[in-house]
CSV table of C-alpha atoms and ligand atoms in Angstrom, one decimal:
chain,number,residue,atom,x,y,z
N,934,MET,CA,-14.6,23.6,11.3
N,935,LEU,CA,-15.4,22.4,7.7
N,936,THR,CA,-14.7,25.0,5.0
N,937,SER,CA,-14.9,24.7,1.2
N,938,ILE,CA,-12.9,26.8,-1.2
N,939,VAL,CA,-14.7,26.8,-4.5
N,940,GLY,CA,-14.7,28.5,-7.8
N,941,ILE,CA,-17.5,31.0,-8.6
N,942,ASN,CA,-16.7,31.3,-12.3
N,943,TRP,CA,-15.4,29.0,-15.0
N,944,GLY,CA,-12.3,27.9,-13.1
N,945,ASP,CA,-8.8,29.3,-12.8
N,946,GLU,CA,-10.0,31.9,-10.3
N,947,GLY,CA,-6.9,31.4,-8.2
N,948,LYS,CA,-8.2,28.7,-5.8
N,949,GLY,CA,-4.8,27.2,-5.4
N,950,ARG,CA,-3.2,30.4,-4.2
N,951,MET,CA,-6.1,31.1,-1.8
N,952,VAL,CA,-6.0,27.5,-0.4
N,953,ASP,CA,-2.2,28.0,0.1
N,954,LEU,CA,-2.8,31.2,1.9
N,955,LEU,CA,-5.8,30.2,4.1
N,956,SER,CA,-4.5,26.7,4.9
N,957,ALA,CA,-2.2,28.2,7.4
N,958,ASP,CA,-5.0,27.8,9.9
N,959,TYR,CA,-6.1,24.4,8.8
N,960,ASP,CA,-5.1,20.9,9.7
N,961,VAL,CA,-6.3,19.1,6.6
N,962,VAL,CA,-6.9,20.0,3.0
N,963,VAL,CA,-9.0,17.7,0.8
N,964,ARG,CA,-9.5,17.5,-2.9
N,965,TYR,CA,-12.9,16.0,-3.5
N,966,GLN,CA,-13.5,15.9,-7.2
N,967,GLY,CA,-11.7,16.1,-10.6
N,968,GLY,CA,-8.4,14.8,-11.7
N,969,ASN,CA,-5.2,16.1,-13.3
N,970,ASN,CA,-7.1,18.4,-15.6
N,971,ALA,CA,-6.8,20.8,-12.7
N,972,GLY,CA,-4.0,23.3,-12.7
N,973,HIS,CA,-3.6,25.1,-9.4
N,974,THR,CA,-0.7,27.6,-9.3
N,975,VAL,CA,0.9,28.4,-6.0
N,976,ILE,CA,3.8,30.8,-5.5
N,977,ASN,CA,5.4,31.1,-2.0
N,978,GLU,CA,8.8,31.0,-0.4
N,979,LYS,CA,9.3,27.4,-1.6
N,980,GLY,CA,9.0,28.4,-5.2
N,981,LYS,CA,6.4,28.2,-8.0
N,982,PHE,CA,4.2,25.1,-8.2
N,983,VAL,CA,1.5,23.9,-10.5
N,984,LEU,CA,-0.5,21.2,-8.8
N,985,ASN,CA,-2.7,19.0,-10.8
N,986,LEU,CA,-3.8,16.2,-8.5
N,987,MET,CA,-2.2,17.1,-5.2
N,988,PRO,CA,-4.2,19.2,-2.8
N,989,SER,CA,-2.6,22.7,-2.5
N,990,GLY,CA,-2.1,22.2,1.3
N,991,VAL,CA,0.9,20.0,0.5
N,992,LEU,CA,3.1,23.1,0.6
N,993,ARG,CA,2.4,23.6,4.3
N,994,ASP,CA,4.4,21.2,6.6
N,995,THR,CA,1.6,21.1,9.1
N,996,VAL,CA,-1.2,20.1,6.8
N,997,VAL,CA,-2.5,16.6,6.1
N,998,ASN,CA,-3.6,16.3,2.4
N,999,VAL,CA,-6.4,14.0,1.4
N,1000,MET,CA,-7.5,12.9,-2.1
N,1001,GLY,CA,-11.1,11.9,-1.8
N,1002,ASN,CA,-13.4,9.3,-3.4
N,1003,GLY,CA,-14.8,11.9,-5.8
N,1004,MET,CA,-11.5,12.2,-7.6
N,1005,VAL,CA,-10.2,10.3,-10.6
N,1006,ILE,CA,-6.5,9.6,-10.3
N,1007,ASP,CA,-3.9,9.2,-13.1
N,1008,LEU,CA,-1.4,7.0,-11.3
N,1009,LYS,CA,1.6,7.9,-13.5
N,1010,HIS,CA,0.8,11.6,-13.3
N,1011,LEU,CA,0.5,11.5,-9.5
N,1012,CYS,CA,3.9,9.7,-9.2
N,1013,GLY,CA,5.4,12.4,-11.4
N,1014,GLU,CA,3.9,15.2,-9.2
N,1015,ILE,CA,5.2,13.6,-6.0
N,1016,GLU,CA,8.6,13.3,-7.6
N,1017,ARG,CA,8.7,16.9,-8.7
N,1018,LEU,CA,7.6,18.1,-5.2
N,1019,THR,CA,10.2,15.9,-3.5
N,1020,GLU,CA,12.9,17.4,-5.8
N,1021,ALA,CA,11.7,20.9,-4.9
N,1022,GLY,CA,12.2,20.0,-1.2
N,1023,VAL,CA,8.6,19.4,-0.3
N,1024,SER,CA,8.3,16.2,1.7
N,1025,VAL,CA,5.4,13.8,0.8
N,1026,SER,CA,4.9,10.8,2.9
N,1027,GLU,CA,2.1,8.6,4.4
N,1028,LYS,CA,1.9,11.3,7.2
N,1029,ASN,CA,0.9,14.1,4.9
N,1030,LEU,CA,-0.8,12.4,2.0
N,1031,LYS,CA,-3.8,10.0,2.2
N,1032,ILE,CA,-5.6,8.7,-0.9
N,1033,SER,CA,-9.1,7.3,-0.7
N,1034,ASP,CA,-9.4,3.6,-1.4
N,1035,LYS,CA,-12.6,4.5,-3.2
N,1036,ALA,CA,-11.0,7.0,-5.6
N,1037,VAL,CA,-11.2,5.9,-9.2
N,1038,ILE,CA,-8.1,5.2,-11.3
N,1039,CYS,CA,-7.9,7.1,-14.6
N,1040,MET,CA,-6.3,4.5,-16.9
N,1041,PRO,CA,-4.1,5.2,-20.0
N,1042,TYR,CA,-7.0,3.9,-22.2
N,1043,ASN,CA,-9.2,6.6,-20.8
N,1044,VAL,CA,-6.7,9.2,-22.0
N,1045,LEU,CA,-6.5,7.4,-25.4
N,1046,GLN,CA,-10.3,7.5,-25.6
N,1047,ASP,CA,-10.4,11.2,-24.8
N,1048,CYS,CA,-7.9,11.9,-27.6
N,1049,MET,CA,-9.6,9.7,-30.1
N,1050,GLU,CA,-13.0,11.4,-29.5
N,1051,GLU,CA,-11.6,15.0,-29.6
N,1052,ASN,CA,-9.9,14.1,-32.9
N,1053,ARG,CA,-13.1,12.6,-34.3
N,1054,LEU,CA,-15.1,15.7,-33.3
N,1055,ALA,CA,-12.5,17.9,-35.1
N,1056,ASP,CA,-14.0,21.4,-35.3
N,1057,LYS,CA,-16.9,20.3,-33.1
N,1058,LYS,CA,-14.6,19.4,-30.3
N,1059,PHE,CA,-15.4,20.2,-26.6
N,1060,GLY,CA,-12.1,21.6,-25.7
N,1061,SER,CA,-11.3,18.6,-23.5
N,1062,THR,CA,-7.9,18.6,-21.7
N,1063,ARG,CA,-7.4,15.2,-23.3
N,1064,ARG,CA,-6.5,13.7,-19.9
N,1065,GLY,CA,-9.2,11.0,-19.9
N,1066,ILE,CA,-11.4,12.7,-17.3
N,1067,GLY,CA,-14.7,12.5,-19.2
N,1068,PRO,CA,-14.2,8.9,-20.2
N,1069,ILE,CA,-13.2,7.7,-16.7
N,1070,TYR,CA,-16.2,9.4,-15.0
N,1071,GLY,CA,-18.3,7.7,-17.7
N,1072,ASP,CA,-16.7,4.4,-16.7
N,1073,LYS,CA,-17.3,5.1,-13.0
N,1074,TYR,CA,-21.0,5.5,-13.5
N,1075,LEU,CA,-21.1,2.5,-15.9
N,1076,LYS,CA,-19.4,0.6,-13.0
N,1077,LYS,CA,-16.5,-0.3,-15.3
N,1078,ALA,CA,-13.7,1.5,-13.4
N,1079,LEU,CA,-10.9,0.3,-11.1
N,1080,ARG,CA,-10.5,1.9,-7.7
N,1081,MET,CA,-7.4,2.6,-5.6
N,1082,GLY,CA,-8.3,0.0,-2.9
N,1083,GLU,CA,-8.2,-2.8,-5.5
N,1084,LEU,CA,-4.5,-2.4,-5.6
N,1085,PHE,CA,-4.3,-4.5,-2.4
N,1086,ASN,CA,-5.7,-7.5,-4.2
N,1087,MET,CA,-4.0,-7.7,-7.5
N,1088,ASP,CA,-5.5,-11.1,-8.5
N,1089,LYS,CA,-9.0,-9.8,-8.2
N,1090,MET,CA,-8.1,-6.5,-9.8
N,1091,LYS,CA,-6.5,-8.2,-12.8
N,1092,ALA,CA,-9.6,-10.3,-13.4
N,1093,ARG,CA,-11.7,-7.2,-13.4
N,1094,LEU,CA,-9.2,-5.4,-15.7
N,1095,LYS,CA,-9.4,-8.3,-18.1
N,1096,ASP,CA,-13.2,-8.0,-18.4
N,1097,ILE,CA,-13.1,-4.2,-18.6
N,1098,LEU,CA,-10.5,-4.2,-21.3
N,1099,GLU,CA,-12.5,-6.7,-23.4
N,1100,TRP,CA,-15.3,-4.2,-23.3
N,1101,LYS,CA,-13.1,-1.1,-23.8
N,1102,ASN,CA,-11.3,-2.5,-26.7
N,1103,LEU,CA,-14.6,-2.8,-28.6
N,1104,THR,CA,-14.6,1.0,-28.6
N,1105,VAL,CA,-10.9,1.4,-29.3
N,1106,LYS,CA,-11.2,-0.8,-32.3
N,1107,ALA,CA,-14.2,1.1,-33.6
N,1108,TYR,CA,-12.0,4.2,-33.8
N,1109,GLY,CA,-9.5,2.2,-35.9
N,1110,GLU,CA,-6.8,2.1,-33.2
N,1111,GLU,CA,-4.8,-0.9,-32.0
N,1112,PRO,CA,-6.4,-2.7,-29.0
N,1113,VAL,CA,-4.9,-1.9,-25.6
N,1114,LYS,CA,-2.8,-4.8,-24.3
N,1115,TYR,CA,-3.8,-6.4,-21.0
N,1116,GLU,CA,-0.1,-7.0,-20.1
N,1117,ASP,CA,0.7,-3.4,-20.6
N,1118,MET,CA,-2.1,-2.3,-18.3
N,1119,VAL,CA,-1.1,-4.9,-15.6
N,1120,ALA,CA,2.5,-3.6,-15.8
N,1121,TYR,CA,1.2,0.0,-15.5
N,1122,LEU,CA,-0.9,-0.8,-12.4
N,1123,GLU,CA,1.9,-2.7,-10.8
N,1124,GLU,CA,4.6,-0.1,-11.4
N,1125,PHE,CA,2.7,3.1,-10.5
N,1126,GLY,CA,0.0,1.6,-8.3
N,1127,GLY,CA,2.8,-0.1,-6.4
N,1128,LYS,CA,4.4,3.2,-5.6
N,1129,LEU,CA,1.2,4.8,-4.4
N,1130,LYS,CA,-0.3,1.9,-2.4
N,1131,LYS,CA,1.3,3.2,0.8
N,1132,TYR,CA,-0.9,6.3,0.8
N,1133,VAL,CA,-4.2,4.5,0.2
N,1134,CYS,CA,-6.6,4.1,3.1
N,1135,ASP,CA,-10.2,4.6,4.2
N,1136,VAL,CA,-9.9,8.4,4.3
N,1137,GLY,CA,-13.6,8.7,5.4
N,1138,LEU,CA,-12.7,7.1,8.7
N,1139,TYR,CA,-9.7,9.4,9.1
N,1140,LEU,CA,-11.7,12.6,8.2
N,1141,ASN,CA,-14.6,11.6,10.4
N,1142,SER,CA,-12.4,11.3,13.4
N,1143,ALA,CA,-10.6,14.5,12.5
N,1144,ALA,CA,-13.9,16.4,12.2
N,1145,ASN,CA,-15.2,14.9,15.5
N,1146,GLU,CA,-12.0,16.0,17.2
N,1147,GLY,CA,-12.6,19.6,16.1
N,1148,LYS,CA,-9.8,19.7,13.5
N,1149,LYS,CA,-10.1,22.3,10.8
N,1150,ILE,CA,-10.7,20.8,7.4
N,1151,MET,CA,-10.6,22.6,4.1
N,1152,PHE,CA,-12.1,21.2,0.9
N,1153,GLU,CA,-10.4,22.4,-2.3
N,1154,ALA,CA,-12.4,22.4,-5.4
N,1155,GLN,CA,-11.2,22.2,-9.0
N,1156,LEU,CA,-12.9,24.4,-11.7
N,1157,GLY,CA,-15.9,26.6,-10.9
N,1158,ALA,CA,-19.7,26.6,-10.6
N,1159,LEU,CA,-20.1,27.2,-14.3
N,1160,ARG,CA,-18.3,23.9,-15.1
N,1161,ASP,CA,-20.3,21.8,-12.7
N,1162,ILE,CA,-21.8,18.7,-14.4
N,1163,ASP,CA,-25.3,19.6,-13.2
N,1164,PHE,CA,-25.4,23.3,-12.8
N,1165,GLY,CA,-22.7,24.5,-15.3
N,1166,ILE,CA,-22.9,25.2,-19.0
N,1167,TYR,CA,-23.6,21.5,-19.9
N,1168,PRO,CA,-22.3,19.9,-22.1
N,1169,TYR,CA,-19.3,22.3,-21.9
N,1170,THR,CA,-18.8,21.4,-18.3
N,1171,SER,CA,-16.4,19.1,-16.5
N,1172,SER,CA,-17.6,15.6,-15.7
N,1173,SER,CA,-17.7,16.1,-11.9
N,1174,SER,CA,-19.5,18.1,-9.3
N,1175,THR,CA,-17.5,21.2,-8.6
N,1176,ILE,CA,-20.0,22.7,-6.2
N,1177,SER,CA,-19.4,23.0,-2.4
N,1178,ALA,CA,-22.5,20.9,-1.5
N,1179,TYR,CA,-20.7,17.9,-3.0
N,1180,ALA,CA,-17.5,18.4,-0.9
N,1181,PRO,CA,-18.4,16.2,2.1
N,1182,ILE,CA,-19.6,13.4,-0.3
N,1183,GLY,CA,-16.5,13.5,-2.6
N,1184,ALA,CA,-14.3,13.7,0.5
N,1185,GLY,CA,-15.8,10.6,2.2
N,1186,ILE,CA,-17.7,12.2,5.0
N,1187,PRO,CA,-21.3,12.7,3.8
N,1188,ASN,CA,-22.4,12.5,7.5
N,1189,HIS,CA,-20.8,16.0,8.0
N,1190,LYS,CA,-22.0,19.4,6.9
N,1191,LEU,CA,-19.9,22.3,5.8
N,1192,ASP,CA,-19.7,25.3,8.1
N,1193,GLU,CA,-18.8,27.7,5.4
N,1194,ALA,CA,-18.0,28.1,1.8
N,1195,ILE,CA,-15.5,30.6,0.5
N,1196,GLY,CA,-16.1,31.5,-3.2
N,1197,ILE,CA,-13.1,32.4,-5.2
N,1198,MET,CA,-14.1,34.9,-7.8
N,1199,LYS,CA,-11.9,36.6,-10.4
N,1200,ALA,CA,-12.0,40.4,-11.0
N,1201,TYR,CA,-12.6,39.7,-14.7
N,1202,SER,CA,-13.7,36.6,-16.6
N,1203,THR,CA,-11.7,33.8,-18.2
N,1204,CYS,CA,-12.7,30.5,-19.7
N,1205,VAL,CA,-10.7,27.6,-21.1
N,1206,GLY,CA,-12.1,25.5,-23.9
N,1207,GLU,CA,-15.4,25.7,-25.8
N,1208,GLY,CA,-18.9,26.7,-24.8
N,1209,PRO,CA,-20.9,29.9,-24.5
N,1210,PHE,CA,-19.0,32.8,-22.9
N,1211,THR,CA,-21.3,35.7,-23.2
N,1212,ALA,CA,-19.1,38.6,-22.1
N,1213,GLU,CA,-16.2,37.5,-24.2
N,1214,TYR,CA,-13.7,40.0,-25.6
N,1215,PHE,CA,-12.1,39.5,-29.0
N,1216,GLY,CA,-9.2,41.1,-30.9
N,1217,ASP,CA,-6.9,43.7,-29.3
N,1218,LYS,CA,-9.1,44.2,-26.3
N,1219,ALA,CA,-8.9,40.5,-25.5
N,1220,GLU,CA,-5.2,40.3,-26.2
N,1221,ALA,CA,-4.4,43.2,-23.8
N,1222,LEU,CA,-6.4,41.6,-21.0
N,1223,ARG,CA,-4.9,38.1,-21.7
N,1224,LYS,CA,-1.4,39.5,-21.6
N,1225,ALA,CA,-2.1,41.6,-18.4
N,1226,GLY,CA,-3.4,38.6,-16.6
N,1227,GLY,CA,-1.0,36.0,-18.0
N,1228,GLU,CA,-4.1,34.0,-19.0
N,1229,TYR,CA,-2.6,30.8,-20.4
N,1230,GLY,CA,-3.8,27.5,-18.9
N,1231,ALA,CA,-1.8,26.1,-16.0
N,1232,ALA,CA,-2.5,22.5,-16.9
N,1233,THR,CA,-2.4,22.8,-20.7
N,1234,GLY,CA,-0.7,26.2,-21.7
N,1235,ARG,CA,-3.7,27.0,-23.9
N,1236,PRO,CA,-4.6,30.7,-24.2
N,1237,ARG,CA,-7.6,31.4,-22.0
N,1238,ARG,CA,-10.6,33.2,-23.4
N,1239,VAL,CA,-11.1,36.5,-21.6
N,1240,GLY,CA,-13.7,39.1,-20.9
N,1241,PRO,CA,-14.8,41.6,-18.3
N,1242,PHE,CA,-16.4,40.7,-14.9
N,1243,ASP,CA,-19.8,39.0,-15.5
N,1244,VAL,CA,-22.3,39.9,-12.8
N,1245,VAL,CA,-25.0,37.5,-14.2
N,1246,ALA,CA,-22.8,34.5,-14.2
N,1247,SER,CA,-21.0,35.3,-11.0
N,1248,LYS,CA,-24.2,36.0,-9.0
N,1249,TYR,CA,-25.4,32.5,-10.2
N,1250,GLY,CA,-22.0,31.1,-9.2
N,1251,CYS,CA,-22.2,32.5,-5.7
N,1252,ARG,CA,-25.7,31.0,-5.3
N,1253,MET,CA,-24.8,27.6,-6.6
N,1254,GLN,CA,-21.7,27.5,-4.3
N,1255,ALA,CA,-23.7,28.8,-1.3
N,1256,ALA,CA,-20.8,31.2,-0.8
N,1257,ASN,CA,-20.7,32.8,2.6
N,1258,TYR,CA,-18.2,35.3,1.4
N,1259,VAL,CA,-15.9,35.8,-1.5
N,1260,ALA,CA,-12.2,36.2,-2.3
N,1261,LEU,CA,-11.8,38.5,-5.3
N,1262,THR,CA,-8.6,37.6,-7.1
N,1263,LYS,CA,-6.3,39.3,-9.6
N,1264,LEU,CA,-7.6,42.8,-9.1
N,1265,ASP,CA,-4.1,44.1,-9.9
N,1266,VAL,CA,-4.5,42.8,-13.5
N,1267,LEU,CA,-7.1,45.6,-14.2
N,1268,SER,CA,-4.6,48.3,-13.3
N,1269,TYR,CA,-3.7,48.9,-16.9
N,1270,LEU,CA,-7.2,50.1,-17.8
N,1271,LYS,CA,-8.4,53.8,-17.7
N,1272,GLU,CA,-12.0,52.6,-17.7
N,1273,ILE,CA,-13.3,49.2,-16.7
N,1274,GLU,CA,-16.3,47.5,-18.3
N,1275,VAL,CA,-18.5,45.2,-16.3
N,1276,CYS,CA,-21.2,42.9,-17.9
N,1277,VAL,CA,-24.3,43.7,-15.8
N,1278,GLY,CA,-26.9,41.9,-17.8
N,1279,TYR,CA,-27.7,39.8,-20.8
N,1280,GLU,CA,-29.9,41.0,-23.6
N,1281,LEU,CA,-32.2,38.1,-24.7
N,1282,ASN,CA,-34.9,38.5,-27.3
N,1283,GLY,CA,-35.0,42.3,-26.7
N,1284,LYS,CA,-35.2,42.0,-22.9
N,1285,VAL,CA,-32.4,42.5,-20.4
N,1286,ILE,CA,-32.1,39.6,-17.9
N,1287,ASP,CA,-30.0,39.4,-14.8
N,1288,GLU,CA,-30.5,35.7,-13.9
N,1289,PHE,CA,-28.3,33.1,-15.6
N,1290,PRO,CA,-30.5,31.3,-18.2
N,1291,PHE,CA,-30.5,27.7,-19.4
N,1292,THR,CA,-27.4,26.9,-21.5
N,1293,ASP,CA,-29.2,26.9,-24.9
N,1294,ALA,CA,-30.4,30.5,-24.4
N,1295,LEU,CA,-26.9,31.7,-23.8
N,1296,ASP,CA,-26.2,31.4,-27.5
N,1297,ASP,CA,-28.7,34.2,-28.1
N,1298,CYS,CA,-27.6,36.4,-25.2
N,1299,LYS,CA,-25.7,39.6,-25.8
N,1300,PRO,CA,-23.7,41.3,-23.0
N,1301,VAL,CA,-24.9,44.6,-21.6
N,1302,PHE,CA,-21.9,46.5,-20.3
N,1303,LYS,CA,-21.5,49.3,-17.8
N,1304,THR,CA,-18.3,51.3,-17.7
N,1305,LEU,CA,-16.7,52.1,-14.4
N,1306,PRO,CA,-13.7,54.4,-13.8
N,1307,GLY,CA,-10.4,52.6,-13.6
N,1308,TRP,CA,-7.6,53.4,-11.1
N,1309,ASN,CA,-4.8,53.1,-13.7
N,1310,CYS,CA,-1.9,52.7,-11.2
N,1311,ASP,CA,-0.1,49.9,-9.5
N,1312,ILE,CA,-2.0,48.4,-6.5
N,1313,SER,CA,0.1,45.4,-5.9
N,1314,SER,CA,1.6,46.8,-2.7
N,1315,CYS,CA,-1.8,47.6,-1.1
N,1316,ARG,CA,-2.2,45.5,2.1
N,1317,LYS,CA,-5.3,47.0,3.5
N,1318,SER,CA,-8.5,48.4,2.0
N,1319,SER,CA,-7.6,51.9,2.9
N,1320,ASP,CA,-4.4,51.6,0.8
N,1321,LEU,CA,-6.6,51.1,-2.4
N,1322,PRO,CA,-7.3,54.0,-4.8
N,1323,LYS,CA,-10.9,55.1,-4.5
N,1324,GLU,CA,-11.7,53.7,-7.9
N,1325,ALA,CA,-10.5,50.2,-7.0
N,1326,TYR,CA,-12.4,50.3,-3.7
N,1327,ASP,CA,-15.5,51.4,-5.5
N,1328,TYR,CA,-15.1,48.7,-8.1
N,1329,ILE,CA,-14.9,46.1,-5.3
N,1330,LYS,CA,-18.0,47.5,-3.7
N,1331,PHE,CA,-19.9,47.7,-7.0
N,1332,ILE,CA,-19.2,44.0,-7.6
N,1333,GLU,CA,-20.1,43.0,-4.0
N,1334,LYS,CA,-23.5,44.7,-4.3
N,1335,ALA,CA,-24.1,43.3,-7.8
N,1336,VAL,CA,-23.5,39.6,-6.8
N,1337,GLY,CA,-25.0,40.0,-3.4
N,1338,CYS,CA,-22.1,38.3,-1.5
N,1339,LYS,CA,-19.6,39.9,0.8
N,1340,ILE,CA,-16.1,40.3,-0.6
N,1341,LYS,CA,-13.7,39.5,2.3
N,1342,TYR,CA,-10.4,39.0,0.7
N,1343,VAL,CA,-8.9,40.8,-2.4
N,1344,SER,CA,-5.7,39.5,-4.0
N,1345,VAL,CA,-3.4,42.0,-5.8
N,1346,GLY,CA,-0.6,39.7,-6.8
N,1347,ALA,CA,0.2,36.0,-7.3
N,1348,SER,CA,2.5,35.6,-4.2
N,1349,ARG,CA,1.2,34.4,-0.9
N,1350,GLU,CA,1.4,37.8,0.9
N,1351,GLU,CA,-0.1,39.9,-1.9
N,1352,TYR,CA,-3.6,40.3,-0.6
N,1353,LEU,CA,-5.7,42.3,1.7
N,1354,VAL,CA,-8.7,41.8,3.9
N,1355,MET,CA,-11.6,44.2,3.4
N,1356,ASP,CA,-13.0,46.1,6.4
U,1411,GDP,P1,-6.9,27.8,-10.0
U,1411,GDP,O1,-7.0,26.8,-11.0
U,1411,GDP,O2,-8.2,28.4,-9.5
U,1411,GDP,O3,-6.0,27.4,-8.8
U,1411,GDP,O4,-6.1,29.1,-10.7
U,1411,GDP,P2,-4.9,29.0,-11.7
U,1411,GDP,O5,-3.6,28.7,-10.9
U,1411,GDP,O6,-5.2,28.1,-12.8
U,1411,GDP,O7,-4.9,30.5,-12.3
U,1411,GDP,C1,-4.6,31.6,-11.5
U,1411,GDP,C2,-3.4,32.3,-12.0
U,1411,GDP,O8,-3.4,33.6,-11.5
U,1411,GDP,C3,-2.1,31.7,-11.6
U,1411,GDP,O9,-1.1,31.9,-12.6
U,1411,GDP,C4,-1.7,32.5,-10.3
U,1411,GDP,O10,-0.3,32.5,-10.0
U,1411,GDP,C5,-2.2,33.8,-10.7
U,1411,GDP,N1,-2.7,34.7,-9.6
U,1411,GDP,C6,-3.5,34.3,-8.5
U,1411,GDP,N2,-3.8,35.4,-7.8
U,1411,GDP,C7,-3.3,36.4,-8.4
U,1411,GDP,C8,-3.4,37.8,-8.2
U,1411,GDP,O11,-4.0,38.3,-7.2
U,1411,GDP,N3,-2.8,38.7,-9.1
U,1411,GDP,C9,-2.1,38.2,-10.2
U,1411,GDP,N4,-1.5,39.1,-11.0
U,1411,GDP,N5,-2.0,36.9,-10.4
U,1411,GDP,C10,-2.6,36.0,-9.6
U,1412,MG,MG1,-6.4,26.4,-12.9
């Protein structure tokens, strides 16, 4: 059984908490793209965790966690994450963590490059997390990146590093910065790569056998459909493929097909960073929603942009993710509202459209809102759909119909048990 858990919106839909919940029935959890720009928050009996690189299955003792070839790995950051987990009593060993030999290493000079460029762009910046993700994916496709498997042959790796640095420093110098020192980078690879080497293997081989043996494998995505490099709001996207179709490739088993995709969709909209965000709220309305949802980035602490649920964007997200069904998250956040707005269409050149347009057109789109009655009471203790106030039930059903995808799970709080299954 191969299942992907993917974001329907702009990210931060609550994928981490749903992976933590649903991984109870799974043997393996795989991250297949992205890097430590991810921030997946999980709250369970072990405590509160924000995972950046580590698959969210690490909090279950029975799950094997895999970091796939589609990922870009900041070695120092991963070492820190493993240390923090270990301190919190979560064991990490070769038994429950496997890192693809083909995963790419995000180097300190990639982080530097990300910062130099965001600073140069100043008020035209992209809202990058400044963690080197864009630059290292660029290097990967330019074939100027180092991979985890190279750590086993340091002599060869060092020779490649030397060539890459010669090239990279042309850029660094052009920004007026000090060139990156070869010795520093060798020391970095030896120290942090050395610690991680024991986890590195051909994960494709492992996953292929696991899949053939009928093990249950879950693929955990970072970000959402609208941040996918091809199908998102380019250039305000991430630099990787966040869609479920990429999961078997980024994991290392392109010879296998997904059995199902579960879309994680938020009961309202949030977006971190720049780019068009049609249904955005501003002022007091925004502040109230941001506060109610605690919408500050898990990876960066940045206040997230917020707005009501966006039918146009979410319907597109469900299609791009090939979602078989949806988990609607953070419904409890809307409990403070007497009336709830939903963006049901975009007005473009005097016409109302309901299909997500090409990114450029989004600049001219105005949201069309519909107002639904709120429930205006605490729903965090609801554990089945019949516990929900009628208005909350109707809100779920309205959204389900509008996006054309079954809503199976609804979460009403951040903790593992705070959810219900729809009838
Ligand atoms: P991810 O990146 O998709 O894993 O999501 P994030 O962890 O960045 O953001 C989701 C945030 O919402 C986290 O702070 C979660 O603890 C919190 N959260 C998740 N589900 C719920 C929910 O049902 N209700 C509330 N109130 N908070 C939730
Ligand atoms: Mg997040």
